[in-house]
Every structure is written in structure tokens, then in C-alpha cells.
XYZ file of C-alpha atoms in Angstrom:
453
model
C -22.567 -166.355 123.939
C -19.375 -165.005 122.422
C -20.116 -165.054 118.701
C -17.514 -164.737 116.000
C -19.056 -161.772 114.246
C -19.242 -159.864 117.529
C -15.560 -160.100 118.418
C -14.113 -156.765 119.409
C -10.627 -156.026 118.131
C -8.466 -153.733 120.244
C -6.662 -152.141 117.295
C -4.279 -149.237 117.695
C -4.757 -146.549 115.078
C -1.464 -146.640 113.190
C -2.169 -143.319 111.522
C -2.283 -141.544 114.839
C 0.322 -143.504 116.775
C 4.034 -142.849 116.814
C 5.323 -145.567 119.130
C 8.010 -148.187 118.666
C 5.647 -150.462 116.744
C 5.350 -148.009 113.892
C 9.084 -147.289 113.954
C 9.812 -151.017 113.838
C 7.523 -151.421 110.839
C 9.324 -148.634 109.000
C 12.733 -150.117 109.825
C 11.664 -153.586 108.692
C 10.351 -152.198 105.412
C 13.553 -150.206 104.939
C 15.776 -153.248 105.457
C 13.692 -155.335 103.055
C 13.763 -152.531 100.481
C 17.544 -152.186 100.826
C 18.051 -155.899 100.168
C 15.733 -155.781 97.157
C 17.354 -152.665 95.704
C 20.842 -154.095 96.154
C 19.819 -157.403 94.534
C 18.195 -155.686 91.554
C 21.239 -153.496 90.907
C 23.747 -156.285 91.559
C 22.020 -158.518 89.022
C 22.104 -155.846 86.346
C 25.723 -154.982 87.114
C 26.664 -158.642 86.862
C 25.098 -158.790 83.419
C 26.835 -155.618 82.322
C 30.304 -156.818 83.375
C 30.217 -159.918 81.202
C 32.857 -159.548 78.496
C 34.203 -156.282 79.939
C 37.825 -157.482 79.734
C 40.424 -154.992 80.984
C 37.896 -152.575 82.402
C 36.407 -155.097 84.821
C 38.221 -153.534 87.804
C 36.723 -150.124 87.184
C 33.409 -151.792 86.469
C 33.469 -153.490 89.853
C 34.053 -150.166 91.609
C 31.229 -148.545 89.690
C 29.115 -151.642 90.334
C 29.666 -151.414 94.090
C 28.570 -147.809 94.052
C 25.490 -148.702 92.023
C 24.580 -151.489 94.458
C 24.874 -149.141 97.426
C 22.777 -146.571 95.611
C 20.203 -149.227 94.768
C 20.058 -150.311 98.412
C 19.477 -146.731 99.566
C 16.819 -146.142 96.927
C 15.116 -149.455 97.697
C 15.015 -148.698 101.426
C 13.462 -145.281 100.830
C 10.921 -146.534 98.302
C 9.707 -149.545 100.273
C 9.520 -147.576 103.527
C 7.355 -145.003 101.734
C 5.206 -147.738 100.176
C 4.730 -149.423 103.562
C 3.755 -146.137 105.230
C 1.245 -145.355 102.478
C -0.220 -148.868 102.578
C -0.668 -148.666 106.352
C -2.204 -145.208 106.109
C -5.099 -146.699 104.121
C -5.330 -150.263 105.473
C -7.681 -152.995 104.346
C -10.918 -153.468 106.339
C -9.300 -156.148 108.519
C -6.558 -153.742 109.615
C -3.661 -155.143 107.573
C -1.770 -152.926 105.067
C -3.463 -152.300 101.729
C -3.189 -155.137 99.222
C -1.093 -153.184 96.726
C 1.491 -152.532 99.444
C 1.664 -156.226 100.304
C 2.132 -157.103 96.642
C 5.060 -154.685 96.333
C 6.587 -156.118 99.511
C 6.307 -159.679 98.160
C 8.165 -158.593 95.041
C 10.871 -157.127 97.266
C 11.171 -160.456 99.094
C 11.538 -162.319 95.777
C 14.319 -160.116 94.385
C 17.158 -161.293 96.702
C 16.049 -164.912 96.261
C 16.221 -164.484 92.488
C 19.698 -162.981 92.786
C 20.869 -165.956 94.876
C 19.367 -168.369 92.331
C 21.268 -166.697 89.502
C 24.523 -166.729 91.455
C 24.185 -170.433 92.319
C 22.781 -171.830 89.060
C 23.578 -169.182 86.459
C 19.895 -169.143 85.420
C 18.069 -165.889 84.747
C 15.013 -164.594 82.909
C 12.390 -167.177 81.980
C 13.476 -170.168 84.143
C 13.895 -168.060 87.281
C 10.553 -166.329 86.742
C 8.750 -169.636 86.184
C 10.169 -171.151 89.358
C 9.399 -168.000 91.359
C 5.807 -167.967 90.129
C 5.395 -171.664 90.919
C 6.768 -171.165 94.447
C 4.443 -168.211 95.065
C 1.489 -170.241 93.814
C 2.388 -173.179 96.058
C 2.365 -170.865 99.083
C -1.189 -169.854 98.141
C -2.329 -173.448 98.951
C -5.529 -173.139 96.929
C -5.334 -175.568 93.953
C -6.285 -172.826 91.503
C -3.465 -170.656 92.834
C -0.989 -173.523 92.687
C -1.885 -174.005 89.009
C -1.776 -170.265 88.266
C 1.695 -169.734 89.744
C 3.930 -171.220 87.028
C 1.813 -169.747 84.215
C 1.980 -166.241 85.673
C 5.701 -166.674 86.285
C 6.349 -167.912 82.750
C 4.395 -164.992 81.290
C 6.485 -162.538 83.285
C 9.642 -164.405 82.268
C 8.784 -164.187 78.574
C 8.347 -160.433 78.937
C 11.708 -160.172 80.737
C 13.640 -163.109 79.293
C 16.955 -161.175 79.254
C 16.507 -159.758 82.745
C 18.578 -160.742 85.748
C 17.385 -163.373 88.185
C 16.421 -160.712 90.739
C 14.301 -158.751 88.250
C 12.703 -161.923 86.855
C 11.773 -163.280 90.294
C 10.342 -159.955 91.497
C 8.358 -159.466 88.283
C 6.988 -163.009 88.435
C 5.789 -162.729 92.030
C 4.192 -159.314 91.457
C 2.496 -160.580 88.275
C 1.215 -163.684 90.041
C -0.110 -161.855 93.086
C -1.777 -159.164 90.992
C -3.479 -161.756 88.784
C -4.526 -163.847 91.772
C -6.006 -160.779 93.484
C -8.186 -160.153 90.424
C -9.283 -163.775 89.972
C -9.667 -164.899 93.600
C -11.389 -162.251 95.663
C -12.471 -164.229 98.722
C -9.870 -163.965 101.523
C -7.912 -166.969 102.732
C -7.375 -165.364 106.143
C -9.873 -163.219 108.008
C -8.697 -161.294 111.058
C -10.997 -162.000 114.015
C -9.271 -160.505 117.031
C -6.175 -158.437 117.646
C -4.326 -158.158 120.950
C -7.006 -159.830 123.078
C -6.815 -162.059 126.141
C -7.105 -165.838 125.689
C -10.476 -165.843 127.473
C -11.862 -163.663 124.678
C -11.250 -166.378 122.069
C -12.045 -169.646 123.890
C -12.019 -171.680 120.667
C -8.266 -171.018 120.295
C -5.558 -173.107 121.988
C -2.802 -170.486 122.550
C 0.233 -172.774 122.655
C 3.322 -171.446 120.893
C 6.923 -172.546 120.611
C 9.545 -170.081 121.794
C 12.102 -171.612 119.439
C 12.070 -172.372 115.734
C 11.711 -176.094 116.423
C 8.679 -177.721 118.037
C 9.629 -181.401 118.226
C 8.676 -184.178 120.593
C 10.009 -182.373 123.698
C 7.582 -179.478 123.352
C 5.410 -180.327 126.379
C 8.507 -180.651 128.580
C 9.632 -177.160 127.502
C 6.129 -175.783 128.069
C 6.055 -177.173 131.612
C 9.438 -175.616 132.390
C 8.169 -172.266 131.123
C 4.821 -172.329 132.953
C 5.925 -173.987 136.178
C 3.617 -177.000 135.899
C 4.401 -180.586 136.853
C 5.560 -182.468 133.748
C 4.997 -186.179 133.146
C 6.272 -187.986 130.046
C 4.556 -190.865 128.271
C 1.804 -191.129 130.840
C 0.189 -194.560 131.131
C -3.558 -195.029 130.766
C -4.489 -191.432 129.909
C -6.626 -190.039 127.114
C -6.619 -187.032 124.828
C -9.786 -185.968 126.659
C -10.662 -186.494 130.303
C -14.226 -187.562 129.521
C -16.459 -187.655 126.456
C -19.230 -186.346 128.682
C -17.633 -182.894 128.346
C -18.774 -182.907 124.686
C -22.480 -183.402 125.348
C -24.874 -181.054 123.630
C -28.095 -180.764 121.627
C -26.641 -182.735 118.706
C -24.452 -185.218 120.590
C -25.195 -187.659 123.398
C -22.010 -189.352 124.692
C -24.140 -192.234 125.956
C -24.652 -193.431 122.377
C -20.930 -193.940 121.733
C -19.532 -197.461 121.457
C -17.520 -198.357 124.606
C -14.422 -199.057 122.493
C -14.590 -195.608 120.895
C -15.063 -194.001 124.309
C -12.133 -195.978 125.668
C -9.907 -194.755 122.836
C -10.620 -191.097 123.609
C -10.437 -191.419 127.392
C -7.529 -193.929 127.518
C -5.690 -193.233 124.278
C -2.352 -194.602 125.464
C -3.792 -198.105 125.718
C -3.754 -198.237 121.916
C -1.102 -198.387 119.207
C -1.732 -196.704 115.847
C -0.967 -197.670 112.267
C -1.430 -195.049 109.581
C -1.904 -195.291 105.816
C -1.878 -191.888 104.038
C -3.850 -191.433 100.815
C -2.744 -188.212 99.062
C -4.420 -186.817 95.971
C -1.874 -186.686 93.112
C -2.316 -182.952 92.468
C -1.143 -182.012 95.976
C 2.018 -184.140 96.084
C 4.459 -181.621 94.525
C 3.273 -178.821 96.806
C 3.388 -181.055 99.870
C 6.942 -182.198 99.096
C 7.992 -178.540 98.957
C 6.125 -177.795 102.206
C 7.604 -180.788 104.008
C 11.161 -179.993 102.925
C 11.031 -176.256 103.658
C 8.690 -176.143 106.683
C 7.498 -179.382 108.297
C 10.821 -181.114 108.851
C 12.721 -177.999 110.002
C 9.803 -177.195 112.362
C 9.396 -180.720 113.732
C 5.643 -180.406 113.276
C 2.870 -181.599 110.902
C 5.186 -183.967 109.032
C 2.725 -186.514 107.619
C 4.188 -189.545 105.764
C 4.115 -189.113 102.013
C 3.437 -192.726 101.106
C 2.461 -196.092 102.517
C 6.114 -197.135 102.203
C 7.152 -194.304 104.524
C 4.358 -195.201 106.936
C 5.503 -198.828 107.129
C 7.735 -197.964 110.085
C 4.618 -197.586 112.190
C 3.835 -194.722 114.510
C 4.889 -194.231 118.118
C 2.124 -192.532 120.082
C 2.431 -191.073 123.564
C 0.748 -188.450 125.726
C 2.790 -186.050 127.847
C 0.923 -184.066 130.496
C 1.289 -180.988 132.665
C -0.501 -180.905 136.015
C -1.134 -178.238 138.608
C -0.334 -178.358 142.299
C -3.631 -180.188 142.939
C -2.627 -182.987 140.553
C -5.301 -182.158 137.957
C -4.089 -182.424 134.361
C -4.162 -179.042 132.619
C -2.295 -179.913 129.399
C -2.526 -183.100 127.337
C 0.006 -183.246 124.524
C -0.521 -186.084 122.058
C 2.829 -186.689 120.382
C 3.117 -188.945 117.354
C 6.460 -189.804 115.789
C 7.981 -192.234 113.311
C 8.213 -195.666 114.933
C 11.843 -196.189 113.844
C 13.516 -192.806 113.380
C 11.596 -190.894 116.056
C 10.988 -188.046 113.591
C 8.049 -185.907 114.799
C 4.809 -186.391 112.890
C 2.351 -184.351 114.989
C 2.523 -182.490 118.271
C -1.011 -181.539 119.302
C -2.389 -180.062 122.539
C -5.906 -181.466 123.077
C -8.561 -179.555 125.006
C -12.331 -179.455 125.389
C -14.439 -176.415 126.106
C -18.101 -175.505 126.257
C -19.961 -172.683 124.631
C -23.377 -172.333 126.251
C -24.815 -175.873 126.268
C -22.526 -177.408 123.657
C -19.072 -179.022 123.936
C -16.231 -178.875 121.406
C -12.803 -180.395 120.905
C -10.025 -177.878 120.197
C -6.586 -179.074 119.145
C -3.688 -176.636 119.164
C -0.587 -177.291 117.059
C 2.338 -175.217 118.345
C 4.341 -173.141 115.855
C 7.156 -170.618 116.439
C 5.480 -167.707 118.318
C 2.104 -168.939 117.062
C -0.389 -171.780 117.061
C -2.738 -173.395 114.573
C -6.025 -174.495 116.139
C -8.653 -176.903 114.844
C -11.978 -176.527 116.686
C -14.243 -179.494 115.940
C -17.920 -180.176 116.562
C -18.816 -183.688 117.837
C -21.700 -185.618 116.327
C -22.815 -189.270 116.491
C -22.100 -191.831 113.799
C -24.283 -194.828 113.126
C -23.093 -197.910 114.969
C -21.741 -196.015 117.961
C -19.019 -194.050 116.224
C -17.983 -190.435 116.814
C -17.417 -187.739 114.199
C -15.437 -184.544 114.843
C -15.956 -182.000 112.071
C -14.740 -178.449 111.450
C -17.541 -177.809 108.946
C -20.695 -176.534 110.590
C -23.328 -173.810 110.399
C -22.318 -172.918 113.951
C -19.817 -170.134 114.484
C -17.231 -171.872 116.677
C -15.952 -174.785 114.555
C -13.155 -173.970 112.140
C -9.429 -173.389 111.884
C -7.556 -170.486 113.417
C -4.029 -169.157 113.105
C -2.941 -167.214 116.186
C 0.095 -165.098 116.985
C 0.970 -165.179 120.689
C 2.728 -162.072 121.982
C 5.706 -163.448 123.940
C 5.747 -160.599 126.471
C 2.069 -159.941 127.186
C 0.499 -163.241 126.151
C -2.099 -161.356 124.088
C -3.473 -163.072 121.001
C -4.019 -161.962 117.430
C -6.245 -164.517 115.711
C -7.271 -165.048 112.084
C -9.744 -167.586 110.719
C -8.295 -169.821 108.001
C -11.021 -169.967 105.383
C -11.311 -172.824 102.945
C -9.567 -175.439 105.120
C -11.701 -178.239 106.552
C -11.266 -181.607 108.224
C -13.386 -184.480 109.477
C -12.303 -187.249 111.852
C -14.510 -190.336 111.805
C -13.796 -192.926 114.522
C -15.815 -196.162 114.523
C -15.768 -199.898 115.181
C -15.814 -202.331 112.250
C -15.794 -206.111 112.786
C -14.740 -205.571 116.374
C -11.723 -203.460 115.324
C -11.223 -199.754 115.996
C -10.810 -197.685 112.810
C -10.630 -194.027 111.840
C -10.580 -191.913 108.707
C -9.200 -188.385 108.936
C -10.113 -186.429 105.801
C -8.911 -182.963 104.769
C -10.181 -180.450 102.199
C -8.855 -177.170 100.883
C -11.409 -174.844 99.250
C -13.786 -177.760 98.865
C -11.253 -180.048 97.182
C -10.215 -183.224 99.051
C -6.440 -183.631 99.214
C -5.667 -186.187 101.955
C -7.245 -189.023 103.903
C -5.374 -190.655 106.780
C -6.581 -194.199 107.430
C -5.914 -195.317 111.003
C -6.015 -198.734 112.593
C -5.945 -198.743 116.378
C -5.212 -201.891 118.384
C -4.441 -202.527 122.001
C -0.826 -202.460 123.030
C 0.646 -205.629 124.415
C 0.824 -205.751 128.170
């Protein structure tokens, strides 16, 4: 059996290599450093020119020279930092933490400069916002709470600084503090540049554009040469529940209505009622605005009012020359606007004598996979859970190399979900619960009913 702790990573030694990958890394670091250096110097020059009067023209010329010098210095410094960080990488093969912290500060500097140019804010307000944004990206509730405090502390220490300096200082202060307080990793590299067969719990479906959307399966079929069918009638997200049989799950115990839902999903219409925890709402609004809507993926309704439109559910498939379905894409969208809610590729696979459900959510050049263990529920229900003492269930973020198709996969620690499908008073119901680092943040309540003929 292919166990997680035994995965072999085919990692190229970056200290000994000299190929285009290493050159590309150096160039990327240099460009990022140049932008950061230019932003830091431009912000300071802007502050220095205020009230300059008749000498502003000469000041602009000197300022342009200073910005160019800052860009050159920033490129050299960050390229050197990146090389040093990769020379002594972390155990999972990524650059050393201190190098990643410096790089995150470099990313924040141009954003802080833009903020100052647009709003006129600098110092404390820019640092607070930058720290809050960095904390929100950390996902963990403790990190979300830490972000604005770390940013405000950095802003108080640099209250007269430019927006670029304040943002960079805030992000570096936040990441340094978070590294000291939260030592367990959020991502753990499992496999690098391996074939899909080496990581069978991963669904390697990626989008080749920046938008996933409801036409993803059609685009995938055109790329792979399969036979595409849209909105297929009387098809399920799995071919048969019998594929999930194992020591802890007997498909024969499942209520016929639950089995019918999984094997003939398109016979049913879905209503959804989201129940968000209050603490996660601000972070989710930021995520939805900046990521989910532009991606056309994982765009869950924020409130019951938004969900009142209902949900349109369909399954698009891709088949081979023999007519067998190889891809089942369950696509859910807003019932009125057609806005994508979820685009998931549903698969089953077996490890030894046990079956699992793996759902892949396409992302640009990557995929996010949820591998779930089936278990029975009293009354004939079915539970799919990512939490288990077994090694396969969990969540995985995978980069798909567009040229070779090789996968680089990391386990997403601290994220968990449980889907509970059951029959109550003759009606089909489901609760889909999510946790992050042990804290519940969302439950999706589903009602499934047969579509009208």
C-alpha cells in the first residue's frame, strides 16, 4: 500500500544544479526586489518633496535617480537573499523561512506604495491594513486575529514612514511573530514532480486559464480529446456506491434514497442554506471578492438571502471511445444569475480493500483535492469525512506542470470537512460541515428533492 509517510520525492538539488529553473528563480527574485526597492525609495522621495516649492523640478530628477538606484539595490539584495535561502532550504525542500519572510515584505512594499498614492494614507493605517490582510491569508483564526495587532504595532513604530515602508514592516513583523507563536506547518510537502499514479488520492485537474467557471469540463474535454456531454440526464457523481465498500462501510446498509442521490444525482434539485460563524465573515468577504469570484470557483453564498435564488445543479461528463464515463464534473451555480458556486470533479478509488471518494476542485495550474472516507450513519445515511486515523483522507493542494503533467503535492493541515447525507421524514437532507484548525466555521444545510418531470 502506498502510504503517505513513504512517498518518495524526486527533488533536484538546487545547490548543485545550474539549469533554467534556478536562473528563473533568480530572475523572479530580482524583479520582485526591483519593484520593492523602487517602491520604498519612491515613497520616501514623495515625502521629501512635499513643500519643496521652486526646487521641485530638481527634486524630481534626483528622485528618479534615487528610485532607479533603489530598484537596482532591491534586485541585488533580494536575489542574494533568495539564493541564500535556497542554499539552506527547510526540511520540505522550500526556501528557508527567513527568506520567505523577506520576500513577503518585498511583495507588500509596492502594494503599500499604491495604497498611499490612491488614498494618501501612510504609516499606522497602512501598516494596520497590511497586517490584517496578511493575517487573513493565514486562514487560521489565531493568525487572522494576530494580523491587525502586529500591523498596528509596526505602524506605531513607523508612524511617519511611507506607505511602502509601513506595509513591508507590518508584513515582516506579522510573519516573524506568527512563526514564533505558531510552529506547526499549514502545508506539508508530500511529493514533488511525481506521476499521477504515485499520488492516487489526488485528482489532478487544473485550469489552463485564470478562470474556472461552469464551462470547465467542456474545456477539459477539448484539451484531452474525450467525448463531452453537457447536463447529462440521470447520471450520478459516482457510478456505484459499491466502489466504496470496505472494512468500515457496507453499501448494502445505505437507504435506497441516499444511494439513488449518489448514483443518479441529476434526478434531484438542491436548496442550500449557509450557516457561517460570525468570526469568519470578514475574512470570507475578502476571499470571495479577491479570489472566488474572479476564479469562478468555490463561491459559497454568504447568507440565506443570497441563497434564496436556489441552486442550479448539473453534471457534465467526458467519455472515452468505448462510451465509459471517465470524468464526472458536478457544477453548481446560482439559480438566477448563473454565477459559479462550485466546480468539482468527482472520482472514486481504492487503496487495498477500502474505497474512497476524491473530489478535485480545479484552480489555475493547480487543483485542490478533498479525499473522504465513507462510513455508515444510523438510519441508512452515509457520511464522508476527511478526518481519520488512516493516511489517505485529507486535503491536498497540487501544482500540475503544464508541459510534463507531473505533480507537486502538499497536504493542507488543519482543514477538515464532513458531509452527512440522510433521510428524515421521507425527505433527503445533508449537512456539510467545515473546520479550520479544529474550529467550525461553516455548515451548509442542503435539501434535495426530485425534479419535476
